[in-house]
PDB file of C-alpha atoms in Angstrom:
ATOM      1  CA  MET A   1      70.145-150.021  27.568  1.00 38.00           C
ATOM      2  CA  GLY A   2      69.349-150.041  23.905  1.00 39.00           C
ATOM      3  CA  ALA A   3      71.850-150.918  21.215  1.00 44.00           C
ATOM      4  CA  ASP A   4      72.424-147.230  20.470  1.00 45.00           C
ATOM      5  CA  SER A   5      72.891-146.210  24.112  1.00 47.00           C
ATOM      6  CA  PRO A   6      76.517-145.743  25.018  1.00 69.00           C
ATOM      7  CA  GLN A   7      77.540-147.874  27.974  1.00 83.00           C
ATOM      8  CA  PRO A   8      78.999-146.105  30.987  1.00 88.00           C
ATOM      9  CA  VAL A   9      82.788-146.026  31.171  1.00 90.00           C
ATOM     10  CA  ARG A  10      83.942-148.553  33.761  1.00 94.00           C
ATOM     11  CA  ILE A  11      86.864-147.220  35.823  1.00 95.00           C
ATOM     12  CA  LEU A  12      88.894-149.352  38.208  1.00 97.00           C
ATOM     13  CA  VAL A  13      90.714-147.301  40.856  1.00 97.00           C
ATOM     14  CA  VAL A  14      93.636-149.178  42.433  1.00 97.00           C
ATOM     15  CA  ASP A  15      94.872-147.156  45.421  1.00 96.00           C
ATOM     16  CA  ASP A  16      95.554-147.970  49.075  1.00 95.00           C
ATOM     17  CA  ASP A  17      95.067-144.407  50.375  1.00 94.00           C
ATOM     18  CA  PRO A  18      91.405-143.927  51.423  1.00 94.00           C
ATOM     19  CA  GLY A  19      91.813-140.134  51.266  1.00 92.00           C
ATOM     20  CA  ASP A  20      93.077-140.244  47.685  1.00 92.00           C
ATOM     21  CA  VAL A  21      90.334-142.701  46.716  1.00 95.00           C
ATOM     22  CA  LEU A  22      87.696-140.356  48.140  1.00 94.00           C
ATOM     23  CA  MET A  23      89.174-137.375  46.261  1.00 92.00           C
ATOM     24  CA  ILE A  24      89.285-139.405  43.022  1.00 93.00           C
ATOM     25  CA  GLU A  25      85.673-140.521  43.464  1.00 93.00           C
ATOM     26  CA  GLU A  26      84.522-136.957  44.202  1.00 91.00           C
ATOM     27  CA  ALA A  27      86.387-135.542  41.206  1.00 90.00           C
ATOM     28  CA  LEU A  28      84.927-138.241  38.948  1.00 90.00           C
ATOM     29  CA  ALA A  29      81.431-137.571  40.317  1.00 89.00           C
ATOM     30  CA  ASP A  30      81.774-133.902  39.292  1.00 82.00           C
ATOM     31  CA  SER A  31      81.935-134.783  35.601  1.00 81.00           C
ATOM     32  CA  ASP A  32      78.935-135.592  33.467  1.00 83.00           C
ATOM     33  CA  VAL A  33      80.638-138.575  31.810  1.00 84.00           C
ATOM     34  CA  ASP A  34      78.458-141.631  32.510  1.00 88.00           C
ATOM     35  CA  LYS A  35      80.627-144.009  34.522  1.00 92.00           C
ATOM     36  CA  VAL A  36      80.822-146.879  36.969  1.00 93.00           C
ATOM     37  CA  ILE A  37      83.666-146.753  39.488  1.00 95.00           C
ATOM     38  CA  ASP A  38      85.115-149.812  41.205  1.00 96.00           C
ATOM     39  CA  VAL A  39      87.814-149.511  43.866  1.00 97.00           C
ATOM     40  CA  VAL A  40      90.383-151.999  45.142  1.00 97.00           C
ATOM     41  CA  SER A  41      93.056-151.231  47.712  1.00 95.00           C
ATOM     42  CA  ASP A  42      96.108-153.204  46.595  1.00 95.00           C
ATOM     43  CA  GLY A  43      97.660-154.993  43.661  1.00 95.00           C
ATOM     44  CA  GLU A  44      96.662-158.508  44.681  1.00 96.00           C
ATOM     45  CA  GLU A  45      93.029-157.437  44.929  1.00 96.00           C
ATOM     46  CA  ALA A  46      93.361-155.639  41.595  1.00 97.00           C
ATOM     47  CA  MET A  47      94.486-158.836  39.864  1.00 97.00           C
ATOM     48  CA  GLU A  48      91.685-160.784  41.569  1.00 96.00           C
ATOM     49  CA  PHE A  49      89.214-158.178  40.291  1.00 97.00           C
ATOM     50  CA  LEU A  50      90.625-158.167  36.755  1.00 97.00           C
ATOM     51  CA  ARG A  51      90.534-161.959  36.574  1.00 96.00           C
ATOM     52  CA  ALA A  52      87.065-162.119  38.237  1.00 95.00           C
ATOM     53  CA  GLU A  53      88.362-164.465  40.927  1.00 94.00           C
ATOM     54  CA  GLY A  54      87.738-164.964  44.652  1.00 91.00           C
ATOM     55  CA  ARG A  55      85.722-162.178  46.256  1.00 92.00           C
ATOM     56  CA  HIS A  56      85.505-160.472  42.853  1.00 94.00           C
ATOM     57  CA  GLU A  57      83.888-163.317  40.897  1.00 94.00           C
ATOM     58  CA  GLN A  58      81.167-160.915  39.680  1.00 93.00           C
ATOM     59  CA  ALA A  59      83.616-158.194  38.633  1.00 94.00           C
ATOM     60  CA  ARG A  60      83.101-156.590  35.241  1.00 94.00           C
ATOM     61  CA  ARG A  61      86.074-155.743  33.032  1.00 95.00           C
ATOM     62  CA  PRO A  62      87.061-152.081  33.397  1.00 96.00           C
ATOM     63  CA  ASP A  63      87.530-149.785  30.403  1.00 94.00           C
ATOM     64  CA  VAL A  64      90.391-147.954  32.105  1.00 95.00           C
ATOM     65  CA  ILE A  65      92.501-148.440  35.244  1.00 97.00           C
ATOM     66  CA  LEU A  66      93.758-145.618  37.488  1.00 97.00           C
ATOM     67  CA  LEU A  67      96.749-147.202  39.213  1.00 97.00           C
ATOM     68  CA  ASP A  68      98.794-146.004  42.172  1.00 96.00           C
ATOM     69  CA  LEU A  69     102.389-147.267  42.247  1.00 95.00           C
ATOM     70  CA  ASN A  70     103.132-147.502  45.954  1.00 92.00           C
ATOM     71  CA  MET A  71     100.881-150.070  47.626  1.00 91.00           C
ATOM     72  CA  PRO A  72     101.337-153.004  50.008  1.00 88.00           C
ATOM     73  CA  ARG A  73     101.400-156.692  49.014  1.00 87.00           C
ATOM     74  CA  MET A  74     101.670-156.172  45.239  1.00 93.00           C
ATOM     75  CA  ASP A  75     102.653-152.690  44.091  1.00 94.00           C
ATOM     76  CA  GLY A  76     101.501-150.832  40.988  1.00 94.00           C
ATOM     77  CA  ARG A  77     104.611-151.734  38.998  1.00 95.00           C
ATOM     78  CA  GLN A  78     103.875-155.425  39.509  1.00 96.00           C
ATOM     79  CA  VAL A  79     100.210-154.922  38.555  1.00 97.00           C
ATOM     80  CA  LEU A  80     101.203-152.995  35.438  1.00 96.00           C
ATOM     81  CA  GLY A  81     103.618-155.739  34.390  1.00 95.00           C
ATOM     82  CA  ALA A  82     101.093-158.517  35.083  1.00 97.00           C
ATOM     83  CA  VAL A  83      98.254-156.790  33.192  1.00 97.00           C
ATOM     84  CA  LYS A  84     100.339-155.933  30.136  1.00 96.00           C
ATOM     85  CA  GLN A  85     101.682-159.521  29.944  1.00 95.00           C
ATOM     86  CA  ASP A  86      98.178-161.010  30.172  1.00 95.00           C
ATOM     87  CA  GLU A  87      96.666-161.757  26.756  1.00 94.00           C
ATOM     88  CA  ASP A  88      93.129-161.064  28.023  1.00 93.00           C
ATOM     89  CA  LEU A  89      93.895-157.858  29.946  1.00 95.00           C
ATOM     90  CA  ARG A  90      96.684-156.085  28.057  1.00 94.00           C
ATOM     91  CA  THR A  91      94.354-153.884  25.981  1.00 94.00           C
ATOM     92  CA  ILE A  92      92.925-152.155  29.073  1.00 95.00           C
ATOM     93  CA  PRO A  93      94.410-148.637  29.199  1.00 95.00           C
ATOM     94  CA  ILE A  94      96.287-147.947  32.439  1.00 96.00           C
ATOM     95  CA  VAL A  95      96.884-144.466  33.794  1.00 96.00           C
ATOM     96  CA  VAL A  96      99.489-144.434  36.539  1.00 96.00           C
ATOM     97  CA  LEU A  97      98.213-141.844  39.037  1.00 94.00           C
ATOM     98  CA  THR A  98     100.780-141.538  41.802  1.00 91.00           C
ATOM     99  CA  THR A  99     102.629-139.135  44.080  1.00 91.00           C
ATOM    100  CA  SER A 100     106.017-140.114  42.666  1.00 89.00           C
ATOM    101  CA  ASN A 101     107.698-137.871  40.114  1.00 90.00           C
ATOM    102  CA  ALA A 102     110.929-139.893  40.157  1.00 92.00           C
ATOM    103  CA  ASP A 103     112.401-140.446  36.697  1.00 94.00           C
ATOM    104  CA  THR A 104     112.902-144.146  37.467  1.00 94.00           C
ATOM    105  CA  ASP A 105     109.170-144.544  38.200  1.00 94.00           C
ATOM    106  CA  ILE A 106     108.146-142.592  35.101  1.00 96.00           C
ATOM    107  CA  VAL A 107     110.492-144.435  32.725  1.00 96.00           C
ATOM    108  CA  GLY A 108     109.773-147.757  34.442  1.00 95.00           C
ATOM    109  CA  SER A 109     106.002-147.286  34.059  1.00 96.00           C
ATOM    110  CA  TYR A 110     106.243-146.469  30.360  1.00 96.00           C
ATOM    111  CA  THR A 111     108.660-149.376  29.881  1.00 96.00           C
ATOM    112  CA  LEU A 112     105.963-151.615  31.378  1.00 95.00           C
ATOM    113  CA  GLN A 113     103.536-150.090  28.820  1.00 96.00           C
ATOM    114  CA  ALA A 114     101.553-147.643  30.944  1.00 96.00           C
ATOM    115  CA  ASN A 115      99.295-145.583  28.695  1.00 95.00           C
ATOM    116  CA  ALA A 116      99.872-142.412  30.718  1.00 94.00           C
ATOM    117  CA  TYR A 117     101.752-141.284  33.823  1.00 96.00           C
ATOM    118  CA  VAL A 118     100.212-138.538  35.971  1.00 94.00           C
ATOM    119  CA  THR A 119     101.657-137.186  39.209  1.00 93.00           C
ATOM    120  CA  LYS A 120      98.995-136.528  41.861  1.00 92.00           C
ATOM    121  CA  PRO A 121      98.958-132.804  42.592  1.00 89.00           C
ATOM    122  CA  ILE A 122      99.106-131.829  46.268  1.00 87.00           C
ATOM    123  CA  ASP A 123      96.621-128.962  45.872  1.00 90.00           C
ATOM    124  CA  LEU A 124      93.005-130.207  46.078  1.00 87.00           C
ATOM    125  CA  ASP A 125      91.730-128.051  43.192  1.00 90.00           C
ATOM    126  CA  ASP A 126      94.613-129.168  40.980  1.00 92.00           C
ATOM    127  CA  PHE A 127      94.004-132.794  41.997  1.00 92.00           C
ATOM    128  CA  ASN A 128      90.303-132.519  41.054  1.00 91.00           C
ATOM    129  CA  ASP A 129      91.201-130.862  37.761  1.00 92.00           C
ATOM    130  CA  VAL A 130      93.693-133.619  36.837  1.00 92.00           C
ATOM    131  CA  VAL A 131      91.227-136.423  37.617  1.00 92.00           C
ATOM    132  CA  ARG A 132      88.437-134.660  35.688  1.00 90.00           C
ATOM    133  CA  ARG A 133      90.743-134.272  32.685  1.00 91.00           C
ATOM    134  CA  ILE A 134      91.604-137.995  32.778  1.00 92.00           C
ATOM    135  CA  ASP A 135      87.883-138.772  33.033  1.00 90.00           C
ATOM    136  CA  GLU A 136      87.016-136.454  30.163  1.00 89.00           C
ATOM    137  CA  PHE A 137      89.830-137.847  27.993  1.00 91.00           C
ATOM    138  CA  PHE A 138      88.919-141.508  28.511  1.00 88.00           C
ATOM    139  CA  GLY A 139      85.173-140.853  28.719  1.00 85.00           C
ATOM    140  CA  ARG A 140      84.776-138.655  25.640  1.00 83.00           C
ATOM    141  CA  VAL A 141      87.924-138.363  23.533  1.00 87.00           C
ATOM    142  CA  VAL A 142      89.571-141.780  23.388  1.00 82.00           C
ATOM    143  CA  VAL A 143      88.106-144.713  21.530  1.00 80.00           C
ATOM    144  CA  LEU A 144      88.317-147.601  23.996  1.00 80.00           C
ATOM    145  CA  PRO A 145      88.509-151.276  22.996  1.00 79.00           C
ATOM    146  CA  LYS A 146      85.157-153.031  23.038  1.00 77.00           C
ATOM    147  CA  ARG A 147      84.536-155.169  26.096  1.00 69.00           C
ATOM    148  CA  VAL A 148      84.684-158.889  25.483  1.00 63.00           C
TER     149      VAL A 148
END
């Protein structure tokens, strides 16, 4: 890529539900925003990826994280807290994308400095629309921090 070519938006999807991951990937593929999608299935793997450790030594820093809250081993709340406390990672925008619409989860996520909280719609068309809007917002509207 030349100096003037915009780099693709790098999206890290952190979700343990293969069905949801597939729907997210399909919705993202429908948009014309140039992107690279990486997927991890739990919080421990997410932190490994973000720190380029273990099986993710070659991982590239994402521009945005789509984070599910309810996962095994290390849940989304713990990931959110760890990322926002990490000097090197805290500037990565995190969109909590989860099935929970509980006030405690919403307030808790924003308290931990989530950049947005989105409840996964049950209807497939609505789900696709929500993911495409997130993609469009972070791919075209928002100015993201430069990768270091």
